[in-house]
Coordinates of C-alpha atoms and ligand atoms in Angstrom, one line a residue:
M29 CA 19.4 119.8 201.4
D30 CA 20.3 116.2 202.3
N31 CA 22.5 114.0 200.2
L32 CA 20.4 111.7 198.1
T33 CA 22.7 108.7 198.5
T34 CA 24.9 106.9 201.0
N35 CA 27.2 105.7 198.2
K36 CA 30.7 106.3 199.5
S37 CA 32.4 106.7 196.1
I38 CA 29.8 109.3 195.2
L39 CA 29.9 111.2 198.5
D40 CA 33.7 111.3 198.5
W41 CA 33.8 112.6 194.9
V42 CA 31.2 115.3 195.6
A43 CA 33.2 116.4 198.7
D44 CA 36.3 116.5 196.6
R45 CA 34.5 118.6 194.0
V46 CA 33.3 121.0 196.7
A47 CA 36.9 121.4 198.0
L48 CA 38.1 122.2 194.5
L49 CA 35.3 124.4 193.3
S50 CA 34.3 126.1 196.5
P51 CA 30.5 126.6 195.8
D52 CA 28.4 128.6 198.3
K53 CA 25.8 125.8 198.2
V54 CA 25.3 122.2 196.9
V55 CA 22.0 121.2 195.4
W56 CA 21.4 117.5 194.5
I57 CA 19.0 117.2 191.5
D58 CA 16.3 114.7 192.5
G59 CA 14.4 114.7 189.3
S60 CA 11.2 116.1 190.7
R61 CA 9.2 118.5 188.5
E62 CA 9.0 121.0 191.3
Q63 CA 12.7 121.3 191.5
I64 CA 13.1 121.7 187.8
E65 CA 10.3 124.3 187.6
A66 CA 11.9 126.3 190.5
L67 CA 15.2 126.3 188.6
K68 CA 13.6 127.5 185.4
A69 CA 11.9 130.3 187.3
E70 CA 15.2 131.2 188.9
A71 CA 16.9 131.3 185.4
V72 CA 14.1 133.5 184.1
S73 CA 14.6 135.9 187.1
T74 CA 18.3 136.3 186.3
G75 CA 17.8 136.6 182.5
E76 CA 19.5 133.3 181.8
F77 CA 16.3 132.1 180.3
I78 CA 13.5 134.0 178.4
K79 CA 10.1 132.4 179.0
L80 CA 8.2 132.1 175.7
N81 CA 4.5 132.4 175.0
E82 CA 2.9 130.0 177.3
E83 CA -0.2 129.5 175.1
K84 CA 1.8 128.9 171.8
L85 CA 4.9 127.2 173.3
P86 CA 4.0 125.9 176.8
D87 CA 6.9 125.4 179.2
C88 CA 9.4 126.6 176.5
Y89 CA 12.4 128.9 177.0
L90 CA 15.0 130.7 175.0
H91 CA 18.7 130.8 176.0
R92 CA 21.6 132.6 174.4
T93 CA 25.2 131.5 174.7
D94 CA 28.4 133.6 174.5
P95 CA 29.0 134.3 170.8
S96 CA 32.3 132.6 171.0
D97 CA 30.7 129.5 172.4
V98 CA 28.3 128.2 169.9
A99 CA 29.5 124.8 168.7
R100 CA 31.5 121.7 169.5
V101 CA 35.2 122.5 169.6
E102 CA 37.0 119.5 168.0
G103 CA 40.4 121.3 168.2
R104 CA 40.0 121.6 172.0
T105 CA 38.6 118.1 172.6
F106 CA 41.1 115.7 174.1
I107 CA 41.3 112.0 174.9
C108 CA 43.6 111.7 177.9
T109 CA 45.2 108.2 178.1
P110 CA 48.5 107.2 179.6
T111 CA 50.0 106.8 176.2
R112 CA 49.6 108.8 172.9
E113 CA 49.2 105.5 170.9
E114 CA 45.9 104.6 172.7
T115 CA 44.1 107.7 171.3
G116 CA 45.4 107.2 167.8
P117 CA 46.1 109.8 165.2
L118 CA 42.6 111.2 164.8
N119 CA 42.2 112.4 168.4
N120 CA 44.0 115.2 170.3
W121 CA 45.9 113.8 173.2
M122 CA 47.1 115.0 176.6
A123 CA 48.6 113.0 179.4
P124 CA 46.1 112.5 182.3
D125 CA 48.2 113.8 185.2
E126 CA 49.2 117.0 183.5
T127 CA 45.7 117.5 182.2
Y128 CA 44.1 117.2 185.7
E129 CA 46.6 119.7 187.0
L130 CA 45.9 122.1 184.1
L131 CA 42.2 121.9 184.4
D132 CA 42.0 121.9 188.1
G133 CA 44.1 125.0 188.0
I134 CA 41.6 126.7 185.7
I135 CA 38.5 125.8 187.6
K136 CA 39.8 126.1 191.1
D137 CA 37.3 128.1 193.3
S138 CA 35.3 129.0 190.2
Y139 CA 32.0 128.1 191.9
K140 CA 32.5 130.8 194.5
G141 CA 29.3 132.7 195.0
K142 CA 27.5 130.1 193.0
T143 CA 25.5 126.8 193.5
M144 CA 27.0 123.5 192.6
Y145 CA 24.3 121.3 191.1
V146 CA 24.9 117.5 191.3
I147 CA 23.0 115.7 188.5
P148 CA 22.7 111.9 188.7
Y149 CA 21.8 110.7 185.2
S150 CA 21.3 107.6 183.2
M151 CA 22.1 106.9 179.6
G152 CA 19.3 104.4 178.7
P153 CA 16.2 103.5 180.7
V154 CA 17.1 103.1 184.4
G155 CA 17.7 99.4 185.0
S156 CA 18.2 98.3 181.4
P157 CA 21.0 95.9 180.7
F158 CA 22.4 98.5 178.2
S159 CA 22.3 101.4 180.6
K160 CA 25.2 103.3 182.2
Y161 CA 25.1 105.9 184.9
G162 CA 26.9 109.1 185.5
L163 CA 27.1 112.2 187.7
E164 CA 27.8 115.7 186.4
V165 CA 28.5 118.6 188.6
T166 CA 27.7 122.0 187.1
D167 CA 27.3 125.6 188.0
S168 CA 24.8 126.2 185.2
I169 CA 21.0 125.9 185.5
Y170 CA 20.9 125.7 181.6
V171 CA 22.9 122.5 181.9
V172 CA 20.6 121.0 184.6
C173 CA 17.5 121.8 182.5
N174 CA 19.0 120.4 179.3
M175 CA 20.2 117.3 181.0
D176 CA 16.7 116.9 182.4
I177 CA 15.4 116.7 178.8
M178 CA 18.3 114.8 177.2
T179 CA 18.7 112.1 179.9
R180 CA 16.9 110.4 182.7
I181 CA 17.9 112.1 185.9
G182 CA 17.5 112.1 189.7
Q183 CA 16.8 109.8 192.6
P184 CA 16.0 106.6 190.6
V185 CA 19.5 106.8 189.0
L186 CA 21.1 107.0 192.4
D187 CA 19.0 104.1 193.6
A188 CA 20.1 102.1 190.5
I189 CA 23.8 102.9 191.2
G190 CA 23.3 101.7 194.8
S191 CA 26.7 101.2 196.4
S192 CA 28.5 100.6 193.1
E193 CA 31.6 102.5 192.1
D194 CA 30.8 102.0 188.4
W195 CA 29.6 105.4 187.3
I196 CA 31.1 108.3 185.2
K197 CA 32.5 111.3 187.0
G198 CA 31.7 114.5 185.2
T199 CA 32.9 118.0 186.0
H200 CA 31.6 121.1 184.2
A201 CA 32.8 124.6 185.1
S202 CA 31.5 127.6 183.0
C203 CA 34.3 129.9 184.4
D204 CA 34.3 132.9 182.1
C205 CA 33.8 130.9 178.9
D206 CA 37.2 132.0 177.7
P207 CA 37.8 130.1 174.4
E208 CA 41.6 130.0 175.1
K209 CA 40.9 128.0 178.3
R210 CA 38.2 125.8 176.8
Y211 CA 38.8 122.1 177.2
I212 CA 36.6 119.1 176.6
C213 CA 38.5 116.2 178.1
Q214 CA 37.7 112.5 178.3
F215 CA 39.8 110.2 180.6
P216 CA 38.5 106.7 179.5
Q217 CA 40.6 104.8 182.0
D218 CA 39.3 106.9 184.9
N219 CA 35.6 107.1 183.7
T220 CA 36.0 110.8 183.9
I221 CA 34.9 113.8 181.9
Y222 CA 35.8 117.5 182.2
S223 CA 34.1 120.3 180.3
V224 CA 35.8 123.6 181.1
C225 CA 35.1 127.2 180.0
S226 CA 32.1 126.4 177.7
C227 CA 28.3 126.4 178.0
Y228 CA 27.5 125.1 174.5
G229 CA 25.4 121.9 174.6
G230 CA 27.6 119.6 172.6
N231 CA 30.5 120.4 174.9
V232 CA 28.7 120.4 178.3
L233 CA 25.7 118.1 178.1
Q234 CA 28.1 115.3 179.0
G235 CA 25.7 112.5 178.5
K236 CA 25.7 113.0 174.8
K237 CA 29.0 113.1 172.9
C238 CA 31.4 112.9 175.9
F239 CA 29.8 109.9 177.6
A240 CA 27.5 108.1 175.1
L241 CA 30.1 108.2 172.3
R242 CA 33.6 108.8 173.5
I243 CA 33.7 107.1 176.9
A244 CA 31.1 104.5 175.9
S245 CA 33.0 103.5 172.7
Y246 CA 36.0 102.8 175.0
L247 CA 33.7 100.8 177.4
G248 CA 32.3 98.9 174.5
L249 CA 35.7 97.9 173.3
H250 CA 36.4 96.3 176.6
E251 CA 32.9 94.9 177.2
S252 CA 32.2 93.7 173.7
W253 CA 29.5 96.1 172.6
Q254 CA 29.3 99.2 170.5
A255 CA 28.5 102.9 170.9
E256 CA 27.8 104.4 167.5
H257 CA 26.8 107.7 166.0
M258 CA 23.6 106.3 164.5
L259 CA 19.9 106.9 164.3
I260 CA 17.6 104.0 164.9
L261 CA 14.3 103.8 163.0
G262 CA 11.5 101.2 162.5
L263 CA 9.5 100.7 159.3
E264 CA 6.0 99.3 160.0
Y265 CA 4.5 97.3 157.1
P266 CA 0.8 97.1 156.3
N267 CA 0.6 93.8 158.1
G268 CA 1.9 95.3 161.3
D269 CA 5.4 93.9 161.2
I270 CA 8.1 96.4 162.1
K271 CA 11.7 96.1 161.0
Y272 CA 14.5 98.3 162.5
L273 CA 17.7 99.7 161.1
C274 CA 20.6 101.9 162.3
A275 CA 22.2 104.5 160.1
A276 CA 25.3 106.7 160.4
F277 CA 25.8 109.9 158.5
P278 CA 28.3 112.8 159.0
S279 CA 26.8 116.0 160.2
A280 CA 24.7 118.0 157.7
C281 CA 23.5 114.9 155.9
G282 CA 20.0 114.8 157.4
K283 CA 20.2 112.2 160.2
T284 CA 17.3 113.7 162.3
N285 CA 15.3 114.1 159.1
L286 CA 15.7 110.5 158.1
A287 CA 15.0 109.3 161.6
M288 CA 11.6 111.0 161.5
L289 CA 10.7 110.9 157.8
V290 CA 7.1 111.0 156.7
P291 CA 6.5 108.2 154.2
P292 CA 5.4 109.3 150.6
E293 CA 1.7 109.3 150.1
V294 CA 1.6 106.0 148.1
Y295 CA 3.2 104.2 151.1
R296 CA 1.0 106.0 153.7
K297 CA -2.1 104.9 151.8
K298 CA -1.0 101.3 151.8
G299 CA -0.5 101.5 155.6
Y300 CA 3.3 101.9 156.0
K301 CA 4.4 103.9 159.0
L302 CA 7.8 105.1 160.2
W303 CA 8.8 105.0 163.9
T304 CA 11.7 106.9 165.5
V305 CA 13.7 105.2 168.1
G306 CA 16.7 107.6 168.1
D307 CA 18.2 110.4 166.0
D308 CA 21.8 110.5 167.0
I309 CA 23.3 107.7 169.1
A310 CA 22.8 103.9 169.2
W311 CA 24.2 101.5 171.8
I312 CA 24.3 98.1 170.2
R313 CA 24.9 94.6 171.7
K314 CA 24.1 91.0 171.1
G315 CA 20.8 89.8 172.7
P316 CA 20.0 86.4 174.3
D317 CA 18.7 85.1 170.9
G318 CA 22.1 85.8 169.2
R319 CA 20.8 88.8 167.2
M320 CA 22.0 92.3 167.5
Y321 CA 19.9 94.9 169.4
A322 CA 20.1 98.7 169.5
L323 CA 19.0 101.1 172.1
N324 CA 18.9 104.9 172.1
P325 CA 20.6 106.0 175.3
E326 CA 19.2 109.5 175.1
Y327 CA 15.8 111.0 176.3
G328 CA 15.5 113.9 174.0
F329 CA 16.6 115.5 170.7
F330 CA 19.3 118.1 170.6
G331 CA 18.6 119.2 167.0
V332 CA 19.8 121.9 164.7
A333 CA 17.0 124.4 164.4
P334 CA 17.6 126.2 161.0
G335 CA 16.1 124.3 158.1
T336 CA 13.7 122.4 160.4
N337 CA 10.2 123.1 159.0
E338 CA 6.9 121.5 158.0
K339 CA 8.4 120.2 154.8
S340 CA 11.8 119.0 155.9
N341 CA 10.7 117.5 159.2
P342 CA 7.2 118.1 160.6
N343 CA 7.8 115.5 163.4
A344 CA 10.9 117.3 164.7
L345 CA 9.0 120.6 164.5
A346 CA 6.1 119.1 166.5
A347 CA 8.5 117.8 169.1
T348 CA 9.6 121.4 169.8
R349 CA 6.2 122.8 170.7
E350 CA 6.3 122.0 174.4
G351 CA 8.8 121.7 177.2
T352 CA 11.7 122.7 174.8
I353 CA 14.7 124.9 175.4
F354 CA 15.8 126.9 172.3
T355 CA 19.4 128.0 172.1
N356 CA 20.6 130.9 169.9
V357 CA 17.5 131.3 167.8
A358 CA 15.7 134.6 166.9
L359 CA 13.0 136.0 169.1
N360 CA 9.7 137.3 167.7
L361 CA 8.9 140.2 170.0
D362 CA 5.3 140.5 168.7
D363 CA 4.1 137.3 170.2
N364 CA 7.1 136.1 172.2
T365 CA 7.8 133.1 170.1
I366 CA 10.9 132.0 168.3
W367 CA 12.0 131.9 164.7
W368 CA 14.9 130.5 162.5
E369 CA 15.9 130.4 158.9
G370 CA 13.7 127.9 157.0
L371 CA 10.5 128.9 158.7
D372 CA 7.9 131.2 157.1
N373 CA 7.0 134.7 158.3
A374 CA 10.2 136.1 159.5
P375 CA 9.3 138.6 162.3
E376 CA 9.8 142.3 161.5
N377 CA 9.9 143.1 165.2
G378 CA 12.5 140.7 166.5
L379 CA 15.8 140.1 168.2
D380 CA 18.5 138.1 166.6
W381 CA 20.3 135.3 168.3
Q382 CA 22.6 137.7 170.1
G383 CA 19.6 139.7 171.4
Q384 CA 20.1 142.6 169.0
P385 CA 17.1 144.3 167.3
W386 CA 16.5 142.5 164.1
N387 CA 14.0 142.8 161.2
G388 CA 13.6 139.5 159.5
K389 CA 12.0 141.2 156.4
T390 CA 14.8 143.6 155.7
S391 CA 17.9 142.4 157.5
T392 CA 20.6 140.6 155.5
E393 CA 22.0 139.1 158.7
K394 CA 20.8 135.8 160.0
G395 CA 18.3 135.8 162.8
A396 CA 19.2 132.4 164.2
Y397 CA 22.8 131.2 164.5
P398 CA 23.4 128.4 161.9
N399 CA 24.1 125.9 164.7
S400 CA 21.3 127.1 166.9
R401 CA 19.5 124.2 168.6
F402 CA 16.3 122.9 170.2
T403 CA 16.4 120.6 173.1
A404 CA 13.1 118.7 172.9
P405 CA 11.8 115.8 174.9
S406 CA 11.5 112.6 172.9
R407 CA 8.0 112.0 174.2
N408 CA 6.8 115.0 172.1
C409 CA 7.7 113.3 168.8
P410 CA 4.5 112.2 167.1
C411 CA 6.3 109.2 165.4
L412 CA 8.2 108.1 168.6
S413 CA 8.5 104.3 168.5
S414 CA 6.5 102.4 171.2
E415 CA 9.8 100.3 171.6
Y416 CA 11.7 103.5 172.5
E417 CA 11.7 102.6 176.3
N418 CA 12.2 98.9 175.7
P419 CA 15.1 98.1 178.0
D420 CA 16.3 95.3 175.7
G421 CA 16.5 97.6 172.6
V422 CA 15.2 96.7 169.1
P423 CA 16.5 94.0 166.8
V424 CA 18.7 95.4 164.0
E425 CA 18.2 94.2 160.4
A426 CA 20.7 96.6 158.7
F427 CA 23.5 99.0 159.3
V428 CA 23.3 101.9 156.8
F429 CA 26.2 104.3 156.1
G430 CA 26.1 107.4 153.9
G431 CA 27.6 110.7 153.0
R432 CA 27.4 113.5 150.5
R433 CA 29.0 112.3 147.2
A434 CA 28.1 114.3 144.1
K435 CA 29.3 111.8 141.6
L436 CA 30.8 108.7 143.2
A437 CA 28.5 106.6 145.4
P438 CA 25.3 105.1 143.9
L439 CA 21.9 105.8 145.5
V440 CA 22.3 102.6 147.4
Y441 CA 24.4 99.5 147.4
Q442 CA 24.9 96.5 149.7
A443 CA 28.1 95.1 151.1
R444 CA 28.9 91.5 150.3
D445 CA 29.3 90.5 153.9
W446 CA 30.1 91.8 157.4
N447 CA 33.8 92.5 156.7
H448 CA 33.1 94.3 153.5
G449 CA 30.5 96.3 155.3
V450 CA 33.0 97.4 157.9
F451 CA 35.3 98.3 155.0
I452 CA 32.6 100.5 153.6
G453 CA 31.9 102.2 156.9
S454 CA 35.6 102.7 157.6
S455 CA 36.1 104.5 154.3
M456 CA 33.0 106.7 154.7
A457 CA 33.4 110.3 153.5
S458 CA 31.5 113.4 152.8
E459 CA 32.1 116.3 150.4
T460 CA 32.2 119.7 151.9
T461 CA 29.7 122.3 150.9
A462 CA 31.6 123.3 147.7
A463 CA 29.5 120.4 146.3
A464 CA 26.4 122.7 146.6
T465 CA 27.7 124.9 143.8
G466 CA 28.2 122.0 141.5
A467 CA 31.9 121.6 141.9
V468 CA 33.0 118.4 143.5
G469 CA 33.9 119.4 147.1
V470 CA 36.7 118.5 149.4
V471 CA 36.4 115.0 150.7
R472 CA 36.6 114.6 154.5
R473 CA 36.9 111.0 155.7
D474 CA 34.6 110.3 158.6
P475 CA 34.7 106.6 159.4
M476 CA 31.2 105.4 160.5
A477 CA 30.5 109.2 161.1
M478 CA 32.6 108.7 164.3
R479 CA 35.7 110.7 163.5
P480 CA 35.2 113.2 166.4
F481 CA 33.7 110.6 168.7
I482 CA 35.9 107.5 168.8
G483 CA 37.4 107.4 172.4
Y484 CA 40.5 105.5 171.3
D485 CA 42.6 104.6 168.3
C486 CA 40.7 104.4 165.0
G487 CA 42.4 101.3 163.6
T488 CA 41.6 99.5 166.9
Y489 CA 38.0 100.7 166.5
F490 CA 37.8 99.1 163.0
Q491 CA 39.2 95.9 164.5
H492 CA 36.5 96.0 167.2
W493 CA 33.8 96.2 164.4
L494 CA 35.4 93.1 162.8
D495 CA 35.6 91.3 166.1
I496 CA 32.0 91.9 166.9
G497 CA 31.0 90.4 163.6
K498 CA 32.8 87.2 164.6
T499 CA 30.6 86.9 167.7
V500 CA 27.4 86.8 165.6
D501 CA 26.2 83.9 163.5
V502 CA 26.2 84.8 159.8
D503 CA 22.4 84.2 159.5
K504 CA 21.8 86.6 162.4
Q505 CA 24.2 89.3 161.3
P506 CA 22.6 92.7 160.2
K507 CA 23.4 93.4 156.6
F508 CA 25.4 96.5 155.6
F509 CA 24.4 99.2 153.1
N510 CA 25.6 102.5 151.8
V511 CA 23.3 105.3 150.6
N512 CA 23.9 108.6 148.9
W513 CA 21.0 111.0 148.6
F514 CA 23.2 113.7 147.2
R515 CA 24.2 112.5 143.7
K516 CA 24.2 115.3 141.1
D517 CA 23.7 115.4 137.4
D518 CA 26.0 117.1 135.0
E519 CA 24.2 120.4 135.5
G520 CA 24.8 120.2 139.3
H521 CA 21.2 119.4 140.2
F522 CA 20.4 116.8 142.9
M523 CA 19.0 113.7 141.1
W524 CA 17.1 112.2 144.1
P525 CA 14.3 114.2 145.8
G526 CA 15.4 112.9 149.3
F527 CA 13.3 113.5 152.5
G528 CA 10.3 111.2 152.6
D529 CA 11.2 109.6 149.3
N530 CA 14.2 108.1 151.0
L531 CA 11.8 105.6 152.3
R532 CA 11.8 104.0 148.9
V533 CA 15.4 103.1 149.4
L534 CA 14.9 101.9 153.0
D535 CA 12.1 99.7 151.6
W536 CA 14.6 98.1 149.2
I537 CA 17.2 97.7 152.0
L538 CA 14.7 95.9 154.2
K539 CA 13.5 93.7 151.3
R540 CA 17.1 92.6 150.8
C541 CA 17.4 91.8 154.5
A542 CA 14.3 89.6 154.2
G543 CA 15.7 87.9 151.0
E544 CA 12.7 89.2 149.0
V545 CA 14.5 90.9 146.2
D546 CA 17.4 90.1 143.9
A547 CA 20.4 92.4 143.2
V548 CA 23.1 92.9 140.7
E549 CA 26.7 92.1 141.8
T550 CA 29.1 94.8 140.8
E551 CA 32.7 95.8 141.5
I552 CA 31.7 97.7 144.7
G553 CA 28.9 95.4 146.0
F554 CA 25.3 94.5 145.3
L555 CA 23.2 97.2 143.5
P556 CA 19.4 97.2 143.1
K557 CA 17.9 96.4 139.7
P558 CA 16.4 99.7 138.8
E559 CA 12.9 98.3 138.6
D560 CA 13.1 97.2 142.2
I561 CA 13.3 100.8 143.5
N562 CA 9.6 101.7 143.8
L563 CA 9.1 105.0 141.9
E564 CA 5.2 104.9 142.1
G565 CA 4.0 108.5 142.4
L566 CA 7.5 109.8 141.7
E567 CA 7.5 109.3 137.9
D568 CA 7.4 113.0 137.2
E569 CA 10.4 113.7 139.3
V570 CA 12.7 110.8 138.7
S571 CA 12.9 109.1 135.3
M572 CA 14.0 105.5 134.8
D573 CA 17.1 106.8 133.0
A574 CA 18.0 109.1 135.9
L575 CA 17.5 106.2 138.3
K576 CA 19.8 104.0 136.2
E577 CA 22.4 106.8 136.2
M578 CA 22.1 107.0 140.0
L579 CA 22.7 103.3 140.1
S580 CA 25.8 103.3 137.9
V581 CA 29.4 102.7 139.0
D582 CA 32.1 104.8 137.3
K583 CA 35.3 102.6 137.6
K584 CA 37.6 105.5 137.0
L585 CA 36.2 107.5 139.9
W586 CA 36.2 104.4 142.1
A587 CA 39.9 103.9 141.3
E588 CA 40.6 107.4 142.5
E589 CA 38.4 106.7 145.6
A590 CA 40.6 103.6 146.3
E591 CA 43.7 105.8 146.3
G592 CA 42.0 108.2 148.7
I593 CA 41.1 105.3 151.0
E594 CA 44.7 104.1 150.9
E595 CA 46.0 107.5 151.8
F596 CA 43.5 107.6 154.7
Y597 CA 44.5 104.2 156.0
D598 CA 48.2 105.1 155.7
S599 CA 47.5 108.2 157.9
L600 CA 46.0 105.9 160.6
G601 CA 49.2 103.9 161.1
S602 CA 49.8 100.3 161.9
T603 CA 46.6 99.4 163.7
V604 CA 44.5 99.3 160.5
P605 CA 43.4 95.7 160.3
A606 CA 44.9 93.5 157.6
E607 CA 41.4 92.4 156.7
L608 CA 40.5 95.9 155.7
K609 CA 43.6 96.3 153.7
D610 CA 42.7 93.1 151.9
Q611 CA 39.2 94.6 151.2
L612 CA 40.9 97.7 149.8
A613 CA 43.1 95.5 147.6
K614 CA 40.1 93.7 146.3
L615 CA 38.4 97.0 145.4
K616 CA 41.5 98.3 143.6
A617 CA 41.7 95.1 141.6
A618 CA 38.0 95.2 140.7
V619 CA 38.0 98.7 139.4
A620 CA 41.4 98.7 137.7
E621 CA 40.8 99.4 133.9
Ligands
OXD21 C1 25.4 116.6 167.0 C2 26.7 116.5 166.2 O1 25.2 117.7 167.5 O2 26.9 115.4 165.6 O3 24.7 115.7 167.0 O4 27.4 117.4 166.1
MN22 MN1 25.5 113.8 166.2

């Protein structure tokens, strides 16, 4: 097959990869449907893919990974910069030269007897001012087919790169998937990514976490924009206006569910609609009108399967009904479809995620791995925003942060201004699952939900947020909010129903942005007046007293929280901005008894 480009930097790099990896054959991924179909057929013939029921799940496949290779590996993820200081204390660090030597040693000649696939891909619509391009070489058809869903691939990307040297160089080598030799390495100064000895999506679909967050956050620092772990959604009002917001939550807090929520009936009847722009990553920059715009650089959803069902997220479920690759879910042998925990009708005649005979009615073992995934094309999502492909992104009214806090954080509150908002994001935290049993769980700080994804030093990242604020006129700045769907009463029950009813909170947030509703100033920021949260149709589930409780601030708990934030800031070293330390001092003073 011919090369698809005359770009010297690309051809030299591919030749260098061939010399290192020694493939039998090189195949350039051109993005044609015929090529992808042929690769899927090949993967079925070797057993790498199982073709599912074509009538019920057209063009859908099941894939199983090695049981030791089923999740992102934070402990083996490295930022490789010339100095340790550049990566900061939250990241693992290795020196670039030694790392190249180590990794090249592991992967040398590992493509022998195999094909090297060269995938040109774009994060963002090809040609958009936001978009960035990359190439990933891989020995895995699974990676090619997933990248085809998650990113825009092929010839148009090479045409857009033209003769430029500005593209990300990505090397993936499956090797033997040995967990001891597994490395996920980002080299921000070299625009380079290596994923070695893994085939799990979050490690090897390099467009996602490796590029669109770790490398992109570093690029954003130097080019004055932001790569954030945020969903983007639009709320359409009965008059047809649509307002957009971005929201960041740590994992297991329902980001995909919020991004695709179904409005409560009272809202639907009035004509409100919810539109999804993205469920995981937002690239954010100032537009020509001085406002901030967000774009989803991805092209698909790489979602957690278990728990996704008609009640929790009918839109995500619908998105998986065609052209989807399922990873590590259970197989229903009766009709050759898939199953996971949270769906009805567990199959009696099934195979579990490792391919072992499994009876969903009687087995106490899980059918699907808890982190099993679907890779589904965005275009399948029934509530996909018509602005999703807009190369200029959507204007952002609000940044929303959140986490699981059983007692501390109110249902919603608003920051006083940009810097206070950055303070709230920087001190974000979530309680571990101990919270589910009623006990207050262990608090893990996860600033802006970016803890595993900031490609450089955390304090410097906070400063970048503050600096971006200074570039935007105050009247054009998005407003900052914090939400907590997970507040519990004294018996340990969740106080807020969540899911679609979270729209009631988003409604208040957007009303605040439009200046349409008052708020109460408290020690921690602006809280809603209880009567301004619309409980219409929810009166049986949430009493006014319960709502008041969810909107209360316990100064003693906040004083403890301030101590926790101080400890966290201390652990981050000297780069934590003075402005944020001032914010912390203000909080401490406000909640002191
Ligand atoms: C993800 C994650 O898979 O955040 O999106 O881990
Ligand atoms: Mn994520």
